[in-house]
Amino acid sequence: MQQLKPSLALDMMGGDFGPQSTIPAALAALQEFPHLQLVLCGDQPVLEQALKLAGVVDEPRIRFVHSTEQVLMADKPALALRSKRESAMRHALELVEQEQVHACVSAGNTGALIAIAHYVLKMLNGVERPALISALPSCQGNPVYMLDLGATVNCDADTLFQFAMMGAVMAEQVIGIKAPRVALLNMGEEEIKGSDQIKRASQLLTECNGLNYIGYIEGNDIFSGKADVIVCDGFVGNVALKTCEGVAKLIIKRAQQSIKQRPLAALLSWLFKPVLKSLYQGMNPDHYNGASLIGLRGIVVKSHGNATKDAFLSAIRQAVREVERQVPAKIKDRLEQVLIDKA
Amino acid sequence: MQQLKPSLALDMMGGDFGPQSTIPAALAALQEFPHLQLVLCGDQPVLEQALKLAGVVDEPRIRFVHSTEQVLMADKPALALRSKRESAMRHALELVEQEQVHACVSAGNTGALIAIAHYVLKMLNGVERPALISALPSCQGNPVYMLDLGATVNCDADTLFQFAMMGAVMAEQVIGIKAPRVALLNMGEEEIKGSDQIKRASQLLTECNGLNYIGYIEGNDIFSGKADVIVCDGFVGNVALKTCEGVAKLIIKRAQQSIKQRPLAALLSWLFKPVLKSLYQGMNPDHYNGASLIGLRGIVVKSHGNATKDAFLSAIRQAVREVERQVPAKIKDRLEQVLIDKA
């Protein structure tokens, strides 16, 4: 059997730093994955110049797609979809659609990426809406997958059901968890609580064989390790994820104040600074991991807008893993199986 | 002018510890507020026995209302409302309704308290749904009021508008902030984001004079001090608040692990244990402050179910403050003013 040579299209112009972080990340990825092929989408002279400065000329595993436009972080999604047809983001997604590459990675405007990806790649059969999914830290060893983190604001019961299926496939395929425990995020663990959509989604999931649905989970258990996959609508997921970031900042700030107030602790605070720093970084998962946009007929990984080289590299790694595990095909198979079981 | 003598009805049987924490809290409150009068609702022989053990007999500022039933933490709200008519919780709320006391405090089942309070006290004119509001810590000095934390799952634009008004009154009256900055919690700061209800609520708030509406805020800014009052529906507020608790636990756990991995830090970890402990406590505001149930024709303060003496005492203090500031009357005035301005 021939080994799969993963190929990725990278939106080199997205994010707060553009080529400054995407170029070193791309070069590190080529080193890490000897069979990786890259298509760099963006302003070709700028990219070639940056590669040259990094000592790279005529690298056979790199090719370029020149883009004359750029989706800005402030662009409205609908406008970016209509008017930025020659942008690196659009080109990268079109390369996936044309099957010239297996996946694309972007650190650009999230709303625009979702809108353009949805339009260019289309949804998988059986999936109505896309979801952003990310692996969060947990008190136990394994990370926990949470979706949707902001792609779909209002979700009906069927959409939440599909998200649960997709999340389970991600946990199985990407982390390798067998029969991942799937939970719905709710405001109480009792069956009587929550909105009508959530109650109906719970019923659909309870009736579904082939999914390890464990019921409702509350916000205080997102990180406890009780569940491997946590499902909610995009509004709630986005607020929860960003609230984590806010809490982490507040805790670090208070820890610093609290240390200052204790003279002996203040004297030895250099000892604990790396502890605080690593905590803060660990609590900002979306800065360090990519979020995958799933439910589409292609693999799209979104790196944080404030992505450093390491963050963008981590998003590339994630894309490679999803290519190797053929995530969209697995999601499609799983949803088709559910439809057959229901019929 | 005669000084107001605040009188409170206390549900002595609620919470995980019942009289074990409510009796010492009640006695501490009588010491702290020389004009306070208390009506202790619950199993009278049990309460009298507990007071006697504490050395208190024939305290003229205490009277009893004997209750033969008890709302349990696991009771469903609708069932508690229908069948627990002789419970301490119900009695305490009825005393408020009959104007025998100015306010009530309970550490009991939140859902039952909301259902019974709503039924017994009724809504203020101009308010459609009750809201749970609590003061959260912030990176700046002042706390931030957030509502709704779980009383009303689905909120339309009018309800969110009323919550904004009520939250502003709380911040003005209870903390003393002039023209508090009011924000809507959303998944982005741009005008185009969020659900239809939120967009419409934003429009209503923008058009309203006499409210310092500053627009949308994201989850990462809940604690940043950008806003004094943060408004969202009960589902989102509940998830956000509980997520904070989950993140705080995760951070503390990771800090402990991180300290253990550093030999010198581990050796000196006793120095930083109080820092971690105070952080965790500071991040569990609803364990330490009461949440007020507002929008009703009476003052109801909910102490955490896991309330210790100090937590229940803090809820009593909050009730006294709301009695002194006549919060429900101020909310009513504010909403009437808005209706007049609109007409």
mmCIF file of C-alpha atoms in Angstrom, chain A residues 74-328:
data_model
loop_
_atom_site.group_PDB
_atom_site.id
_atom_site.type_symbol
_atom_site.label_atom_id
_atom_site.label_comp_id
_atom_site.label_asym_id
_atom_site.label_seq_id
_atom_site.Cartn_x
_atom_site.Cartn_y
_atom_site.Cartn_z
ATOM 1 C CA ALA A 74 -12.298 43.273 10.626
ATOM 2 C CA ASP A 75 -14.030 42.201 7.379
ATOM 3 C CA LYS A 76 -17.641 41.161 7.760
ATOM 4 C CA PRO A 77 -18.116 37.512 6.782
ATOM 5 C CA ALA A 78 -20.796 38.168 4.141
ATOM 6 C CA LEU A 79 -18.679 40.883 2.538
ATOM 7 C CA ALA A 80 -15.550 38.716 2.569
ATOM 8 C CA LEU A 81 -17.541 35.922 0.908
ATOM 9 C CA ARG A 82 -18.865 38.168 -1.849
ATOM 10 C CA SER A 83 -15.907 40.394 -2.571
ATOM 11 C CA LYS A 84 -12.628 38.685 -1.589
ATOM 12 C CA ARG A 85 -12.557 36.037 -4.300
ATOM 13 C CA GLU A 86 -8.844 36.438 -4.939
ATOM 14 C CA SER A 87 -7.829 36.173 -1.293
ATOM 15 C CA ALA A 88 -5.403 33.612 0.092
ATOM 16 C CA MET A 89 -8.178 32.258 2.344
ATOM 17 C CA ARG A 90 -10.525 31.680 -0.580
ATOM 18 C CA HIS A 91 -7.765 30.163 -2.737
ATOM 19 C CA ALA A 92 -6.747 27.775 0.035
ATOM 20 C CA LEU A 93 -10.335 26.565 0.451
ATOM 21 C CA GLU A 94 -10.797 26.215 -3.334
ATOM 22 C CA LEU A 95 -7.714 23.997 -3.498
ATOM 23 C CA VAL A 96 -9.408 21.661 -0.989
ATOM 24 C CA GLU A 97 -12.629 21.701 -2.990
ATOM 25 C CA GLN A 98 -10.738 20.909 -6.217
ATOM 26 C CA GLU A 99 -9.007 18.041 -4.398
ATOM 27 C CA GLN A 100 -5.609 19.536 -5.208
ATOM 28 C CA VAL A 101 -4.822 19.299 -1.472
ATOM 29 C CA HIS A 102 -6.230 17.288 1.433
ATOM 30 C CA ALA A 103 -6.837 20.133 3.873
ATOM 31 C CA CYS A 104 -6.355 23.809 4.546
ATOM 32 C CA VAL A 105 -5.137 25.809 7.537
ATOM 33 C CA SER A 106 -5.862 29.481 8.236
ATOM 34 C CA ALA A 107 -5.295 31.879 11.123
ATOM 35 C CA GLY A 108 -7.574 34.461 9.498
ATOM 36 C CA ASN A 109 -10.939 36.003 10.360
ATOM 37 C CA THR A 110 -13.019 33.155 11.848
ATOM 38 C CA GLY A 111 -16.413 34.379 10.657
ATOM 39 C CA ALA A 112 -15.138 34.839 7.108
ATOM 40 C CA LEU A 113 -13.465 31.420 7.137
ATOM 41 C CA ILE A 114 -16.706 29.736 8.230
ATOM 42 C CA ALA A 115 -18.779 31.602 5.633
ATOM 43 C CA ILE A 116 -16.361 30.966 2.750
ATOM 44 C CA ALA A 117 -15.661 27.338 3.740
ATOM 45 C CA HIS A 118 -19.390 26.649 3.975
ATOM 46 C CA TYR A 119 -19.942 28.162 0.530
ATOM 47 C CA VAL A 120 -16.931 26.619 -1.217
ATOM 48 C CA LEU A 121 -16.805 23.153 0.353
ATOM 49 C CA LYS A 122 -20.514 22.524 1.101
ATOM 50 C CA MET A 123 -21.858 20.346 3.906
ATOM 51 C CA LEU A 124 -21.457 16.577 4.171
ATOM 52 C CA ASN A 125 -24.635 14.612 3.486
ATOM 53 C CA GLY A 126 -26.627 14.356 6.686
ATOM 54 C CA VAL A 127 -25.037 17.406 8.320
ATOM 55 C CA GLU A 128 -26.979 20.643 8.319
ATOM 56 C CA ARG A 129 -24.565 23.074 9.911
ATOM 57 C CA PRO A 130 -20.792 23.296 10.471
ATOM 58 C CA ALA A 131 -19.241 23.240 13.926
ATOM 59 C CA LEU A 132 -15.978 24.511 15.373
ATOM 60 C CA ILE A 133 -14.445 21.912 17.644
ATOM 61 C CA SER A 134 -11.376 22.118 19.845
ATOM 62 C CA ALA A 135 -9.615 19.875 22.349
ATOM 63 C CA LEU A 136 -9.617 21.449 25.832
ATOM 64 C CA PRO A 137 -7.503 20.420 28.817
ATOM 65 C CA SER A 138 -9.116 18.373 31.582
ATOM 66 C CA CYS A 139 -8.308 17.398 35.153
ATOM 67 C CA GLN A 140 -7.835 13.817 33.912
ATOM 68 C CA GLY A 141 -5.204 12.909 31.357
ATOM 69 C CA ASN A 142 -7.210 13.009 28.138
ATOM 70 C CA PRO A 143 -8.329 16.242 26.557
ATOM 71 C CA VAL A 144 -12.037 16.882 26.122
ATOM 72 C CA TYR A 145 -13.541 17.850 22.776
ATOM 73 C CA MET A 146 -16.051 20.665 22.887
ATOM 74 C CA LEU A 147 -18.320 21.789 20.044
ATOM 75 C CA ASP A 148 -19.752 24.059 18.740
ATOM 76 C CA LEU A 149 -17.479 26.930 19.686
ATOM 77 C CA GLY A 150 -19.113 29.537 17.519
ATOM 78 C CA ALA A 151 -19.854 28.382 13.965
ATOM 79 C CA THR A 152 -23.614 27.918 14.425
ATOM 80 C CA VAL A 153 -25.386 30.312 16.795
ATOM 81 C CA ASN A 154 -28.818 28.695 16.979
ATOM 82 C CA CYS A 155 -28.919 24.913 16.940
ATOM 83 C CA ASP A 156 -32.047 22.793 16.806
ATOM 84 C CA ALA A 157 -32.164 19.280 18.262
ATOM 85 C CA ASP A 158 -31.104 17.601 15.000
ATOM 86 C CA THR A 159 -28.092 19.859 14.679
ATOM 87 C CA LEU A 160 -27.022 19.134 18.263
ATOM 88 C CA PHE A 161 -27.472 15.423 17.520
ATOM 89 C CA GLN A 162 -25.243 15.688 14.437
ATOM 90 C CA PHE A 163 -22.662 17.639 16.432
ATOM 91 C CA ALA A 164 -22.612 14.832 19.011
ATOM 92 C CA MET A 165 -21.914 12.277 16.262
ATOM 93 C CA MET A 166 -19.192 14.411 14.727
ATOM 94 C CA GLY A 167 -17.573 15.059 18.097
ATOM 95 C CA ALA A 168 -17.504 11.337 18.856
ATOM 96 C CA VAL A 169 -15.788 10.641 15.522
ATOM 97 C CA MET A 170 -13.151 13.290 16.292
ATOM 98 C CA ALA A 171 -12.456 11.844 19.759
ATOM 99 C CA GLU A 172 -12.221 8.307 18.333
ATOM 100 C CA GLN A 173 -10.134 9.135 15.290
ATOM 101 C CA VAL A 174 -7.905 11.973 16.399
ATOM 102 C CA ILE A 175 -7.274 11.117 20.068
ATOM 103 C CA GLY A 176 -8.031 7.401 19.793
ATOM 104 C CA ILE A 177 -10.631 7.149 22.574
ATOM 105 C CA LYS A 178 -12.829 4.079 22.247
ATOM 106 C CA ALA A 179 -16.569 4.700 22.750
ATOM 107 C CA PRO A 180 -16.035 8.310 23.865
ATOM 108 C CA ARG A 181 -18.477 9.540 26.517
ATOM 109 C CA VAL A 182 -20.663 12.211 24.925
ATOM 110 C CA ALA A 183 -22.574 14.743 27.033
ATOM 111 C CA LEU A 184 -24.881 17.683 26.353
ATOM 112 C CA LEU A 185 -24.010 20.903 28.156
ATOM 113 C CA ASN A 186 -27.006 21.999 30.210
ATOM 114 C CA MET A 187 -27.824 24.174 33.209
ATOM 115 C CA GLY A 188 -28.616 21.196 35.422
ATOM 116 C CA GLU A 189 -28.147 17.471 35.362
ATOM 117 C CA GLU A 190 -31.838 16.738 35.861
ATOM 118 C CA GLU A 191 -33.901 15.652 32.883
ATOM 119 C CA ILE A 192 -36.406 18.466 33.418
ATOM 120 C CA LYS A 193 -33.965 21.332 32.951
ATOM 121 C CA GLY A 194 -32.847 23.199 29.882
ATOM 122 C CA SER A 195 -34.340 24.444 26.663
ATOM 123 C CA ASP A 196 -36.663 22.440 24.450
ATOM 124 C CA GLN A 197 -33.957 21.884 21.806
ATOM 125 C CA ILE A 198 -31.650 20.371 24.396
ATOM 126 C CA LYS A 199 -34.329 18.097 25.806
ATOM 127 C CA ARG A 200 -35.210 16.863 22.324
ATOM 128 C CA ALA A 201 -31.551 16.390 21.438
ATOM 129 C CA SER A 202 -31.136 14.353 24.623
ATOM 130 C CA GLN A 203 -34.013 12.149 23.570
ATOM 131 C CA LEU A 204 -32.535 11.624 20.097
ATOM 132 C CA LEU A 205 -29.150 10.737 21.600
ATOM 133 C CA THR A 206 -30.690 8.368 24.158
ATOM 134 C CA GLU A 207 -32.504 6.511 21.388
ATOM 135 C CA CYS A 208 -29.368 6.234 19.248
ATOM 136 C CA ASN A 209 -27.378 3.021 19.406
ATOM 137 C CA GLY A 210 -23.690 3.160 18.699
ATOM 138 C CA LEU A 211 -23.054 6.320 20.690
ATOM 139 C CA ASN A 212 -21.964 6.393 24.317
ATOM 140 C CA TYR A 213 -24.309 9.188 25.406
ATOM 141 C CA ILE A 214 -24.006 9.898 29.141
ATOM 142 C CA GLY A 215 -26.614 12.668 29.515
ATOM 143 C CA TYR A 216 -26.305 16.249 30.689
ATOM 144 C CA ILE A 217 -23.238 17.914 32.090
ATOM 145 C CA GLU A 218 -22.949 21.333 33.773
ATOM 146 C CA GLY A 219 -20.374 24.041 33.188
ATOM 147 C CA ASN A 220 -18.410 23.103 36.308
ATOM 148 C CA ASP A 221 -17.798 19.648 34.813
ATOM 149 C CA ILE A 222 -16.464 20.714 31.412
ATOM 150 C CA PHE A 223 -12.904 20.172 32.614
ATOM 151 C CA SER A 224 -13.508 17.462 35.211
ATOM 152 C CA GLY A 225 -12.958 14.571 32.804
ATOM 153 C CA LYS A 226 -16.536 13.254 33.188
ATOM 154 C CA ALA A 227 -17.066 13.437 29.429
ATOM 155 C CA ASP A 228 -14.852 13.105 26.351
ATOM 156 C CA VAL A 229 -17.110 15.131 24.072
ATOM 157 C CA ILE A 230 -19.260 18.071 25.183
ATOM 158 C CA VAL A 231 -21.963 19.355 22.860
ATOM 159 C CA CYS A 232 -23.660 22.759 22.915
ATOM 160 C CA ASP A 233 -24.768 25.445 20.499
ATOM 161 C CA GLY A 234 -22.217 27.892 19.098
ATOM 162 C CA PHE A 235 -23.322 30.799 21.243
ATOM 163 C CA VAL A 236 -23.012 28.924 24.527
ATOM 164 C CA GLY A 237 -19.756 27.244 23.486
ATOM 165 C CA ASN A 238 -18.207 30.524 22.435
ATOM 166 C CA VAL A 239 -19.207 32.257 25.673
ATOM 167 C CA ALA A 240 -17.974 29.312 27.784
ATOM 168 C CA LEU A 241 -14.600 29.168 26.009
ATOM 169 C CA LYS A 242 -14.040 32.903 26.243
ATOM 170 C CA THR A 243 -15.178 32.933 29.871
ATOM 171 C CA CYS A 244 -12.380 30.440 30.587
ATOM 172 C CA GLU A 245 -9.900 32.903 29.177
ATOM 173 C CA GLY A 246 -11.354 35.691 31.346
ATOM 174 C CA VAL A 247 -11.231 33.568 34.483
ATOM 175 C CA ALA A 248 -7.663 32.497 33.795
ATOM 176 C CA LYS A 249 -6.580 36.135 33.465
ATOM 177 C CA LEU A 250 -8.402 37.066 36.673
ATOM 178 C CA ILE A 251 -6.855 34.181 38.608
ATOM 179 C CA ILE A 252 -3.335 34.972 37.444
ATOM 180 C CA LYS A 253 -3.818 38.637 38.320
ATOM 181 C CA ARG A 254 -5.144 37.735 41.767
ATOM 182 C CA ALA A 255 -2.331 35.250 42.337
ATOM 183 C CA GLN A 256 0.195 37.971 41.583
ATOM 184 C CA GLN A 257 -1.559 40.368 43.994
ATOM 185 C CA SER A 258 -1.869 37.697 46.648
ATOM 186 C CA ILE A 259 1.841 36.826 46.370
ATOM 187 C CA LYS A 260 2.781 40.514 46.615
ATOM 188 C CA GLN A 261 0.849 40.834 49.886
ATOM 189 C CA ARG A 262 2.860 38.041 51.492
ATOM 190 C CA PRO A 263 6.423 39.319 52.003
ATOM 191 C CA LEU A 264 8.128 35.928 52.083
ATOM 192 C CA ALA A 265 6.158 34.665 49.100
ATOM 193 C CA ALA A 266 6.944 37.908 47.256
ATOM 194 C CA LEU A 267 10.641 37.394 47.903
ATOM 195 C CA LEU A 268 10.459 33.934 46.350
ATOM 196 C CA SER A 269 7.970 34.783 43.629
ATOM 197 C CA TRP A 270 10.539 34.103 40.851
ATOM 198 C CA LEU A 271 10.154 30.451 41.797
ATOM 199 C CA PHE A 272 6.466 30.461 40.998
ATOM 200 C CA LYS A 273 6.412 32.722 37.957
ATOM 201 C CA PRO A 274 6.924 29.788 35.552
ATOM 202 C CA VAL A 275 4.076 27.995 37.327
ATOM 203 C CA LEU A 276 1.723 30.923 36.716
ATOM 204 C CA LYS A 277 2.904 31.310 33.143
ATOM 205 C CA SER A 278 2.379 27.669 32.275
ATOM 206 C CA LEU A 279 -1.052 27.786 33.896
ATOM 207 C CA TYR A 280 -2.125 30.743 31.842
ATOM 208 C CA GLN A 281 -0.912 29.149 28.652
ATOM 209 C CA GLY A 282 -2.592 25.871 29.504
ATOM 210 C CA MET A 283 -5.881 27.696 30.040
ATOM 211 C CA ASN A 284 -5.884 29.371 26.655
ATOM 212 C CA PRO A 285 -6.227 26.259 24.544
ATOM 213 C CA ASP A 286 -7.463 28.042 21.463
ATOM 214 C CA HIS A 287 -4.275 30.093 21.406
ATOM 215 C CA TYR A 288 -2.215 26.937 21.245
ATOM 216 C CA ASN A 289 -4.348 24.397 19.434
ATOM 217 C CA GLY A 290 -6.187 24.768 16.209
ATOM 218 C CA ALA A 291 -9.952 24.460 16.127
ATOM 219 C CA SER A 292 -11.339 22.243 13.382
ATOM 220 C CA LEU A 293 -14.280 23.323 11.283
ATOM 221 C CA ILE A 294 -16.174 20.070 10.802
ATOM 222 C CA GLY A 295 -19.272 18.897 8.982
ATOM 223 C CA LEU A 296 -17.863 20.102 5.639
ATOM 224 C CA ARG A 297 -16.699 18.065 2.637
ATOM 225 C CA GLY A 298 -13.094 18.838 3.422
ATOM 226 C CA ILE A 299 -10.721 19.482 6.288
ATOM 227 C CA VAL A 300 -10.345 23.038 7.548
ATOM 228 C CA VAL A 301 -8.277 23.885 10.616
ATOM 229 C CA LYS A 302 -8.520 27.335 12.159
ATOM 230 C CA SER A 303 -5.499 28.596 14.053
ATOM 231 C CA HIS A 304 -5.983 31.437 16.554
ATOM 232 C CA GLY A 305 -5.825 34.936 15.054
ATOM 233 C CA ASN A 306 -3.055 35.789 17.449
ATOM 234 C CA ALA A 307 -1.169 32.662 16.341
ATOM 235 C CA THR A 308 2.556 32.479 16.900
ATOM 236 C CA LYS A 309 4.775 30.142 14.889
ATOM 237 C CA ASP A 310 4.140 27.360 17.426
ATOM 238 C CA ALA A 311 0.376 27.819 17.361
ATOM 239 C CA PHE A 312 0.276 27.753 13.553
ATOM 240 C CA LEU A 313 2.527 24.689 13.520
ATOM 241 C CA SER A 314 0.208 22.997 15.975
ATOM 242 C CA ALA A 315 -2.730 23.726 13.654
ATOM 243 C CA ILE A 316 -0.772 22.232 10.723
ATOM 244 C CA ARG A 317 -0.081 19.089 12.787
ATOM 245 C CA GLN A 318 -3.753 18.827 13.538
ATOM 246 C CA ALA A 319 -4.635 19.096 9.862
ATOM 247 C CA VAL A 320 -2.124 16.352 9.021
ATOM 248 C CA ARG A 321 -3.655 14.079 11.663
ATOM 249 C CA GLU A 322 -7.147 14.674 10.326
ATOM 250 C CA VAL A 323 -5.943 13.935 6.795
ATOM 251 C CA GLU A 324 -4.327 10.683 7.943
ATOM 252 C CA ARG A 325 -7.490 9.615 9.794
ATOM 253 C CA GLN A 326 -9.748 10.815 6.958
ATOM 254 C CA VAL A 327 -12.075 12.539 9.392
ATOM 255 C CA PRO A 328 -14.733 13.827 6.944
#
